[in-house]
Short mmCIF file of C-alpha atoms and ligand atoms in Angstrom, two decimals:
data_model
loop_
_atom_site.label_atom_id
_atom_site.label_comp_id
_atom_site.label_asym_id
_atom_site.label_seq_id
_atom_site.Cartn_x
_atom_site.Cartn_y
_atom_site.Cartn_z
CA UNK F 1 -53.77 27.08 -23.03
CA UNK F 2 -53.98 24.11 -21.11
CA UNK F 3 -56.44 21.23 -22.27
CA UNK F 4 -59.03 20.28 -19.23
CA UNK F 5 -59.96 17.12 -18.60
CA UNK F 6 -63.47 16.67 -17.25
CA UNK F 7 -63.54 14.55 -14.23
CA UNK F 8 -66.75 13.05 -15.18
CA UNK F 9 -66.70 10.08 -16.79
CA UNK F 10 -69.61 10.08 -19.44
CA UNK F 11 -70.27 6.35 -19.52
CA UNK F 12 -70.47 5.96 -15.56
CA UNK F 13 -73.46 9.09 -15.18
CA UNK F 14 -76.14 6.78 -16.42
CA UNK F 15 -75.43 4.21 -13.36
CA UNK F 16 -74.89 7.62 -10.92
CA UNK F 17 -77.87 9.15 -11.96
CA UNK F 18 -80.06 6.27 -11.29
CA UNK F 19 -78.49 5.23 -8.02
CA UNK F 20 -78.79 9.27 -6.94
CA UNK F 21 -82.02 8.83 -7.77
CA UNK F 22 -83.25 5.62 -5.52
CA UNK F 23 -81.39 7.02 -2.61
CA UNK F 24 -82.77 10.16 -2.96
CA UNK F 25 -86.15 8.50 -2.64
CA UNK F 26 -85.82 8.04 0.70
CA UNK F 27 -85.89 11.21 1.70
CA UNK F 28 -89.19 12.21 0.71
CA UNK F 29 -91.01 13.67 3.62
CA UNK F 30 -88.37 15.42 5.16
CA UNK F 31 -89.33 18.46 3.73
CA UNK F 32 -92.25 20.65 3.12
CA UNK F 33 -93.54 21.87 -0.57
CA UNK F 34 -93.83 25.73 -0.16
CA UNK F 35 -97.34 26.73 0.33
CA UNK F 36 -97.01 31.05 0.75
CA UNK F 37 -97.83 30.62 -3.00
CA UNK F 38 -101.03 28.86 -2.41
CA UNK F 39 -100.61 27.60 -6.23
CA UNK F 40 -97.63 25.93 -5.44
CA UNK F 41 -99.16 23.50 -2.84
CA UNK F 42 -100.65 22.19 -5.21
CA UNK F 43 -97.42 20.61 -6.68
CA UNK F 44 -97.45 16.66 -5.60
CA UNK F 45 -94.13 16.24 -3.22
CA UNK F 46 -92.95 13.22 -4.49
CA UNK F 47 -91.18 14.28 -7.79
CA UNK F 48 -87.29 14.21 -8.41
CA UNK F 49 -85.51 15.02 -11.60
CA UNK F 50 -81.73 15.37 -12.71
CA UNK F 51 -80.04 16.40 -15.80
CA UNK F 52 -76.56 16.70 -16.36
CA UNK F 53 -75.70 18.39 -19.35
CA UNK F 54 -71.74 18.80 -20.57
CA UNK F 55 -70.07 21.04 -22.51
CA UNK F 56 -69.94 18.68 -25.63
CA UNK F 57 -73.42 18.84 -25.67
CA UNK F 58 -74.28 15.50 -23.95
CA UNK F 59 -77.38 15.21 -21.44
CA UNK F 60 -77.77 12.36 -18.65
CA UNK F 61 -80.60 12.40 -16.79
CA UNK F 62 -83.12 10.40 -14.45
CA UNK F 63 -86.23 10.57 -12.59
CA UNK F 64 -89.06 13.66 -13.07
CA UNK F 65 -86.13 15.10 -15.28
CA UNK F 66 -88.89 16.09 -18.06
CA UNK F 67 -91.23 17.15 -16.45
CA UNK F 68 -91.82 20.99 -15.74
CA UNK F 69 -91.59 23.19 -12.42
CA UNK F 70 -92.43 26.51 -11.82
CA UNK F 71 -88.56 27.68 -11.45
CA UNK F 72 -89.29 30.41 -9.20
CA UNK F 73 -85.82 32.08 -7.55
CA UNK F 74 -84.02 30.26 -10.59
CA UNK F 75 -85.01 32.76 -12.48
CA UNK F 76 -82.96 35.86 -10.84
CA UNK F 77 -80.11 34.02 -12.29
CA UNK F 78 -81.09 34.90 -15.33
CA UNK F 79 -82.51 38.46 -15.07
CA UNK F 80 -79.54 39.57 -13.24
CA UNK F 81 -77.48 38.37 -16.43
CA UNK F 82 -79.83 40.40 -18.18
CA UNK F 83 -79.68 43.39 -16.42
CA UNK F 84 -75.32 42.99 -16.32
CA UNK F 85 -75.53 42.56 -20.00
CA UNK F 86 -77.49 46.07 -20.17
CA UNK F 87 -76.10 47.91 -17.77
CA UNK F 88 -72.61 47.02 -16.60
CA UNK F 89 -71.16 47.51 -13.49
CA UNK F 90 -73.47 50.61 -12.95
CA UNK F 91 -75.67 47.73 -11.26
CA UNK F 92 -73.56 47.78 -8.36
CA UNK F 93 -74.52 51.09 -7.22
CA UNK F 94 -78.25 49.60 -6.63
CA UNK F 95 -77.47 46.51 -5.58
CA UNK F 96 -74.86 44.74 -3.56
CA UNK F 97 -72.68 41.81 -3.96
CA UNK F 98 -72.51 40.00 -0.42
CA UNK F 99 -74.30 37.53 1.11
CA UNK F 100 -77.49 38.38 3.20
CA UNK F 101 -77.27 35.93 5.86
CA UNK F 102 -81.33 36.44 6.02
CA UNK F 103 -83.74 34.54 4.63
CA UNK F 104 -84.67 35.39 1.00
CA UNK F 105 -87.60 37.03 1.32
CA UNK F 106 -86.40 39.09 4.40
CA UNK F 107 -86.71 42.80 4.88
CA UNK F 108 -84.75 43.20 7.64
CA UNK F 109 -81.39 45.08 6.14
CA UNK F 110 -83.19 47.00 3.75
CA UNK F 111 -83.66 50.26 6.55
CA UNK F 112 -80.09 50.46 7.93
CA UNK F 113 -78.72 50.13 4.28
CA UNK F 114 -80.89 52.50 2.67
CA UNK F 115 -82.78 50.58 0.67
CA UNK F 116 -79.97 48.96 -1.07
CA UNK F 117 -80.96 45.43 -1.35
CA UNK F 118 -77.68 42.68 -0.49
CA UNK F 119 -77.22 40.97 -3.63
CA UNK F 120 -79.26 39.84 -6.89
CA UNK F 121 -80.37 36.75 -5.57
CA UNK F 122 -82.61 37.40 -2.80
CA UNK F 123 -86.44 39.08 -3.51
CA UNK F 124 -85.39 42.79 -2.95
CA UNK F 125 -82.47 42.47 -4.68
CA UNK F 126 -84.38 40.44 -8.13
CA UNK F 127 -86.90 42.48 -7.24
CA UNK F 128 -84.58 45.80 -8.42
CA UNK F 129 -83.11 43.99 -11.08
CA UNK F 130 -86.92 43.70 -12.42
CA UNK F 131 -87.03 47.52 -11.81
CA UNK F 132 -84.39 47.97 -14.19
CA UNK F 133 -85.66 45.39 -16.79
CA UNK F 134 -89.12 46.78 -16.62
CA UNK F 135 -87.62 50.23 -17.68
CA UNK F 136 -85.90 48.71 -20.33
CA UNK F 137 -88.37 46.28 -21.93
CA UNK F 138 -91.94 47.04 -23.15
CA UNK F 139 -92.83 43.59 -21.61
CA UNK F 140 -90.17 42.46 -19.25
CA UNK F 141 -91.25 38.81 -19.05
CA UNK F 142 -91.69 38.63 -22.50
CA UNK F 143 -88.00 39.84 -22.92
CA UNK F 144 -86.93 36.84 -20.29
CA UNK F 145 -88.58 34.73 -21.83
CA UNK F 146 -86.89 35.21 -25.31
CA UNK F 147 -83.67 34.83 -23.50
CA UNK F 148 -84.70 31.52 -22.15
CA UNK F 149 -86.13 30.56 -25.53
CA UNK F 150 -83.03 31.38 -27.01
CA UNK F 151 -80.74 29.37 -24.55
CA UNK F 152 -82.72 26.37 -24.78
CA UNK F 153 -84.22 26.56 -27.97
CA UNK F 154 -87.20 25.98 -26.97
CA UNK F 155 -90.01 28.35 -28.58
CA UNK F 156 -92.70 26.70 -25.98
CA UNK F 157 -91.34 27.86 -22.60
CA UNK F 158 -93.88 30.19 -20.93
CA UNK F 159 -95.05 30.96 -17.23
CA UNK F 160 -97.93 29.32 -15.72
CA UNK F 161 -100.57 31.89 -15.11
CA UNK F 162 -102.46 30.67 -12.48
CA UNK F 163 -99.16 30.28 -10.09
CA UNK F 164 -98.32 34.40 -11.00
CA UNK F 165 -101.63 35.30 -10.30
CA UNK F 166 -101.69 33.52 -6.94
CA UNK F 167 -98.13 35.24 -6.07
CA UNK F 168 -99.38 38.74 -7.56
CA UNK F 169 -102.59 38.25 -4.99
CA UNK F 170 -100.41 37.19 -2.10
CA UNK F 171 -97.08 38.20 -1.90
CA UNK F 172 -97.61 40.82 0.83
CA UNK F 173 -94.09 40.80 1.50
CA UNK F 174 -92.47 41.42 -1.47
CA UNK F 175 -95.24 44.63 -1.82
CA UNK F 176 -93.90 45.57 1.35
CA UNK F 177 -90.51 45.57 0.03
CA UNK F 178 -90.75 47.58 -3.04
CA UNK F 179 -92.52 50.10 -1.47
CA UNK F 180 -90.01 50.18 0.64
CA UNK F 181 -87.00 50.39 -1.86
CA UNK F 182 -89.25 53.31 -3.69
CA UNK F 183 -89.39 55.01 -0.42
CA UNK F 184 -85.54 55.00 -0.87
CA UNK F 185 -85.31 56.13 -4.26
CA UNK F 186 -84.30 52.63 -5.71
CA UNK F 187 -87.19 52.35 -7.48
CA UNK F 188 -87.90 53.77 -10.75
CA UNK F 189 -91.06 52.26 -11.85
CA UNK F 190 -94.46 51.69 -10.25
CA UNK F 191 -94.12 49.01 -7.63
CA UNK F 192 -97.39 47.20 -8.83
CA UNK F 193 -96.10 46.96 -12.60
CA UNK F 194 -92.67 45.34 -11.32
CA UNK F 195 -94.28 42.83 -8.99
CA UNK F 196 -96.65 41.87 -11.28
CA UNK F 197 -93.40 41.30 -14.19
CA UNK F 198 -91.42 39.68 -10.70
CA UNK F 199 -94.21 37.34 -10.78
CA UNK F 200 -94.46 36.22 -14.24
CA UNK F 201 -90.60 35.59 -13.96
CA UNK F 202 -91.17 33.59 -11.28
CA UNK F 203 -94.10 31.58 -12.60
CA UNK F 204 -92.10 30.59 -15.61
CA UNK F 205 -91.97 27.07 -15.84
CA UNK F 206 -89.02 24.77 -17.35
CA UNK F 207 -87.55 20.96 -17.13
CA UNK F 208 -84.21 19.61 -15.33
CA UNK F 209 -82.78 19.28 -19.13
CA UNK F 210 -83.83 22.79 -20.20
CA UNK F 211 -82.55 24.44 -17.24
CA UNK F 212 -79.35 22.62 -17.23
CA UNK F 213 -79.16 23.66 -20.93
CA UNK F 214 -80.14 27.33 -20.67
CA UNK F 215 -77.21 27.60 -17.72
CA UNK F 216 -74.67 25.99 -19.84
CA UNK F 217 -73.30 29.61 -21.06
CA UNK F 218 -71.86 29.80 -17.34
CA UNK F 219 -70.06 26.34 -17.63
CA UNK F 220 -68.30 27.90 -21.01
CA UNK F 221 -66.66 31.31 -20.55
CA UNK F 222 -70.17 32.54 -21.28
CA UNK F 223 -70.09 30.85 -24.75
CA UNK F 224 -73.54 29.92 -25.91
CA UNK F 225 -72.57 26.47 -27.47
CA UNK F 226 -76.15 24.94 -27.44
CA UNK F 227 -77.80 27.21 -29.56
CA UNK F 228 -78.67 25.13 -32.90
CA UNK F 229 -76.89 27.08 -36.10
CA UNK F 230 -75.27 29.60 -33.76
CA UNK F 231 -72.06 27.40 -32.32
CA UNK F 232 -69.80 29.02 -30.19
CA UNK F 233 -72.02 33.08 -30.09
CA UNK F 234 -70.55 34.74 -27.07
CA UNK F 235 -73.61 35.28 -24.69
CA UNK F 236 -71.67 36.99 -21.84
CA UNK F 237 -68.06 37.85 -21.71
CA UNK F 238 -65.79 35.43 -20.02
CA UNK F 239 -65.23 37.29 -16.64
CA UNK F 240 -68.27 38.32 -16.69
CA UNK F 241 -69.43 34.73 -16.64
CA UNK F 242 -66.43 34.29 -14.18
CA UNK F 243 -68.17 37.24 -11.49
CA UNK F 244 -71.89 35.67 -11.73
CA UNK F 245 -70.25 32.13 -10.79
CA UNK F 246 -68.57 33.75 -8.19
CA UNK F 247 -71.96 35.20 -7.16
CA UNK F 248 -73.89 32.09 -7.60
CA UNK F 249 -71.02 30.19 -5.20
CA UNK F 250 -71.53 33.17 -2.27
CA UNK F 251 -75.11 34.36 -2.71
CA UNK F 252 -76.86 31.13 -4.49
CA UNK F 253 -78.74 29.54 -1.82
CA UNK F 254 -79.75 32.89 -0.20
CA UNK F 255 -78.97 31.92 4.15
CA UNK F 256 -77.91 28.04 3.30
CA UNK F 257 -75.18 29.68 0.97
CA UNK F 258 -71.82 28.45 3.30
CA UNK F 259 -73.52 25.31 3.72
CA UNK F 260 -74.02 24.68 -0.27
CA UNK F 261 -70.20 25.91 -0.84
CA UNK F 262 -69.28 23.18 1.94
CA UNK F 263 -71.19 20.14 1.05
CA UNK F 264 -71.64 21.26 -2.86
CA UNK F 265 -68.32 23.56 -3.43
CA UNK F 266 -70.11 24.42 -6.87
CA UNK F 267 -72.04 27.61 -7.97
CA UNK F 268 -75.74 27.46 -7.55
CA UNK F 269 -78.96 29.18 -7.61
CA UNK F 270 -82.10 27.81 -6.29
CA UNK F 271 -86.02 27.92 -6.13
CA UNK F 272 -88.89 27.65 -3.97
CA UNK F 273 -89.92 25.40 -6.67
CA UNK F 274 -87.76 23.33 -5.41
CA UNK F 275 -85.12 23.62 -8.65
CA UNK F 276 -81.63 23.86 -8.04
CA UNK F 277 -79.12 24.31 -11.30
CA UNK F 278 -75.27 23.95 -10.06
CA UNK F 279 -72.71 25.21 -12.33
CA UNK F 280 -69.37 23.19 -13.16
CA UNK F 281 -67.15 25.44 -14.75
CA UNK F 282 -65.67 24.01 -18.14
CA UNK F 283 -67.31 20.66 -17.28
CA UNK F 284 -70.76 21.03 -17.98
CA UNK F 285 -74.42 22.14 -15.64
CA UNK F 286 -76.58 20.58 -13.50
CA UNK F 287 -80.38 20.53 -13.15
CA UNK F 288 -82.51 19.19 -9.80
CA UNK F 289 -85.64 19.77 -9.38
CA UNK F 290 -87.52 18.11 -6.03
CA UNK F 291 -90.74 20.41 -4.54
CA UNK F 292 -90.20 19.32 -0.83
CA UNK F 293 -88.00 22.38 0.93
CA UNK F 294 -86.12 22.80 4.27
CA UNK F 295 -86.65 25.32 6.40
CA UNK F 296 -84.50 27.49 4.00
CA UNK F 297 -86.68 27.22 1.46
CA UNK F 298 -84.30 24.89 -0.36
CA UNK F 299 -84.92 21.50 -1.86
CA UNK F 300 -83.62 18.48 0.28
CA UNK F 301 -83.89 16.30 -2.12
CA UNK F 302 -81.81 18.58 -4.66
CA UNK F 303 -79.63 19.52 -2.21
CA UNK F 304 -78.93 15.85 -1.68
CA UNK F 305 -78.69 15.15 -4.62
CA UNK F 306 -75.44 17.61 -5.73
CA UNK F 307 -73.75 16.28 -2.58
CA UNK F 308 -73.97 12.65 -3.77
CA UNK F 309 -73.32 14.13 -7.22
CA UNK F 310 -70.12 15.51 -6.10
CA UNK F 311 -69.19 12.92 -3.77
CA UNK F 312 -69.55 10.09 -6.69
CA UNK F 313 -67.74 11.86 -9.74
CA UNK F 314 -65.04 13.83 -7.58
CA UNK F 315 -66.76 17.58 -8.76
CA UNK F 316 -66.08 19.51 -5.68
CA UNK F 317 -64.83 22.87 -7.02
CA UNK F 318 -63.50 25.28 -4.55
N1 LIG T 401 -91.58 34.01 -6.10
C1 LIG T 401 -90.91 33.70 -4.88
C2 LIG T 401 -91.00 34.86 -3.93
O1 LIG T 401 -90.84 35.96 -4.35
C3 LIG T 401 -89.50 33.33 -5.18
C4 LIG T 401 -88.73 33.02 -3.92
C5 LIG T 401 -87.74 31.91 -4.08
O2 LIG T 401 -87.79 31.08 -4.97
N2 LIG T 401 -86.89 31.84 -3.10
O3 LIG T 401 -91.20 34.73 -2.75
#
């Protein structure tokens, strides 16, 4: 096989990093923090973190990069990975694989296409991967959570309570929807029980370095090379790992997804948290985390941030 070189230079991401960081500054106040959630208005707007973590096990990182965010749609990323792990390409027949075009939280092509949600990545679509989960798991949070324990080894990750209990008591539209998908058939469980595991998954809160480290499966033929003791445990097959890039590239930043793939070119999945984690195949992951959103409902700061990333290390994928 032939050897890759990385085109990031190690010693230069320090400098990078820290100039991304100061010209990403400037932007604050282009953007709004989400506030549907009313727990997540409560998140101060000026934060910005970045991690870059490679395949060799290095981490580079500046800014708010420790400090935690409630990780929100980041999370589908990893319950859909779940969910393929458990139950193949059977997923397909609940669940499509295009973009939406829609915003994330729309409900607009669920009645013409029967209640079959677009993709994973968008809230009907997570919100039937949580479906299946919840049948499989006696706790499905809990079970998420092990995962994400597992990738990061970190035994401390957990969700924040108070942000899933503010979600569970307002997220009117995301009832709507799974009511809606049950109507349809594509709904096994009670709809309350899987929005109120949805919302735990979404209240779970992690760093720019954990999340860059709990992706890094995806940047390694879905080898699981951080896990202390355990070097080089297959987490996902290779083309599996290969298909939920190829998601994360089309579907990743739900409406803004051709935009991402132009200025970014990298796989991606993002939050209303305001997290982004980009993927670069046999290179390494990276972790952005800003709260302020654009009208999206992704961060501009992040979003920035991977552009300038790109631009200054020559990353551009596709
Ligand atoms: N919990 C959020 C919701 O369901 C997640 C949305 C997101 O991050 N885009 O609306």
């Amino acid at each position: 096989m032939q050897e890759r070189t990385s085109p990031i230079q190690p010693a230069e991401l320090p400098k990078i990093l820290k100039q991304i960081h100061t010209e990403a500054q400037a932007l604050y106040g282009r953007g709004k923090v989400a506030s549907y959630i009313p727990e997540l208005a409560q998140v101060p707007a000026h934060q910005f973190g970045i991690s870059v973590a490679l395949i060799d096990g290095s981490t580079y990182s500046a800014g708010d990069a420790f400090t935690p965010f409630s990780t929100q749609s980041v999370t589908k990323l990893f319950t859909f990975v779940m969910a393929l792990k458990l139950v193949g390409d059977d997923l397909w027949e609940r669940v499509g694989r295009d973009p939406s075009g829609a915003r994330y939280n729309s409900l607009v092509q669920l009645e013409p296409e029967n209640g079959k949600p677009r993709n994973p990545f968008i809230n009907s679509g997570a919100l039937v991967i949580a479906d299946i989960l919840t049948s499989r798991y006696t706790s499905m949070p809990n079970a998420l959570l092990s995962e994400l324990r597992r990738l990061t080894d970190n035994p401390h990750l957990g969700w924040n309570s108070k942000v899933a209990k503010s979600e569970i008591d307002t997220g009117h539209r995301n009832i709507a929807m799974a009511f809606f998908m049950k109507s349809y058939g594509n709904f096994n469980n009670a709809p309350e029980l899987v929005l109120e595991n949805y919302c735990r998954q979404c209240a779970i809160e992690m760093t720019c370095t954990q999340l860059a480290q709990a992706t890094m499966f995806l940047a390694n033929d879905g080898q699981d090379i951080t896990r202390h003791g355990h070097p080089g445990e297959e987490y996902l097959s290779p083309s599996a790992a290969r298909r939920v890039n190829a998601l994360m590239l089309t579907c990743g930043a739900y409406d803004a997804a051709g935009d991402f793939a132009y200025r970014i070119g990298l796989p991606v999945k993002t939050g209303v948290g305001g997290g982004i984690v980009a993927i670069v195949p046999h290179v390494g992951t990276v972790a952005v985390w800003s709260p302020e959103l654009d009208s999206t409902g992704n961060s501009v700061l992040g979003s920035f941030a991977l552009e300038r990333l790109v631009q200054l290390t020559g990353l551009h994928h596709a």
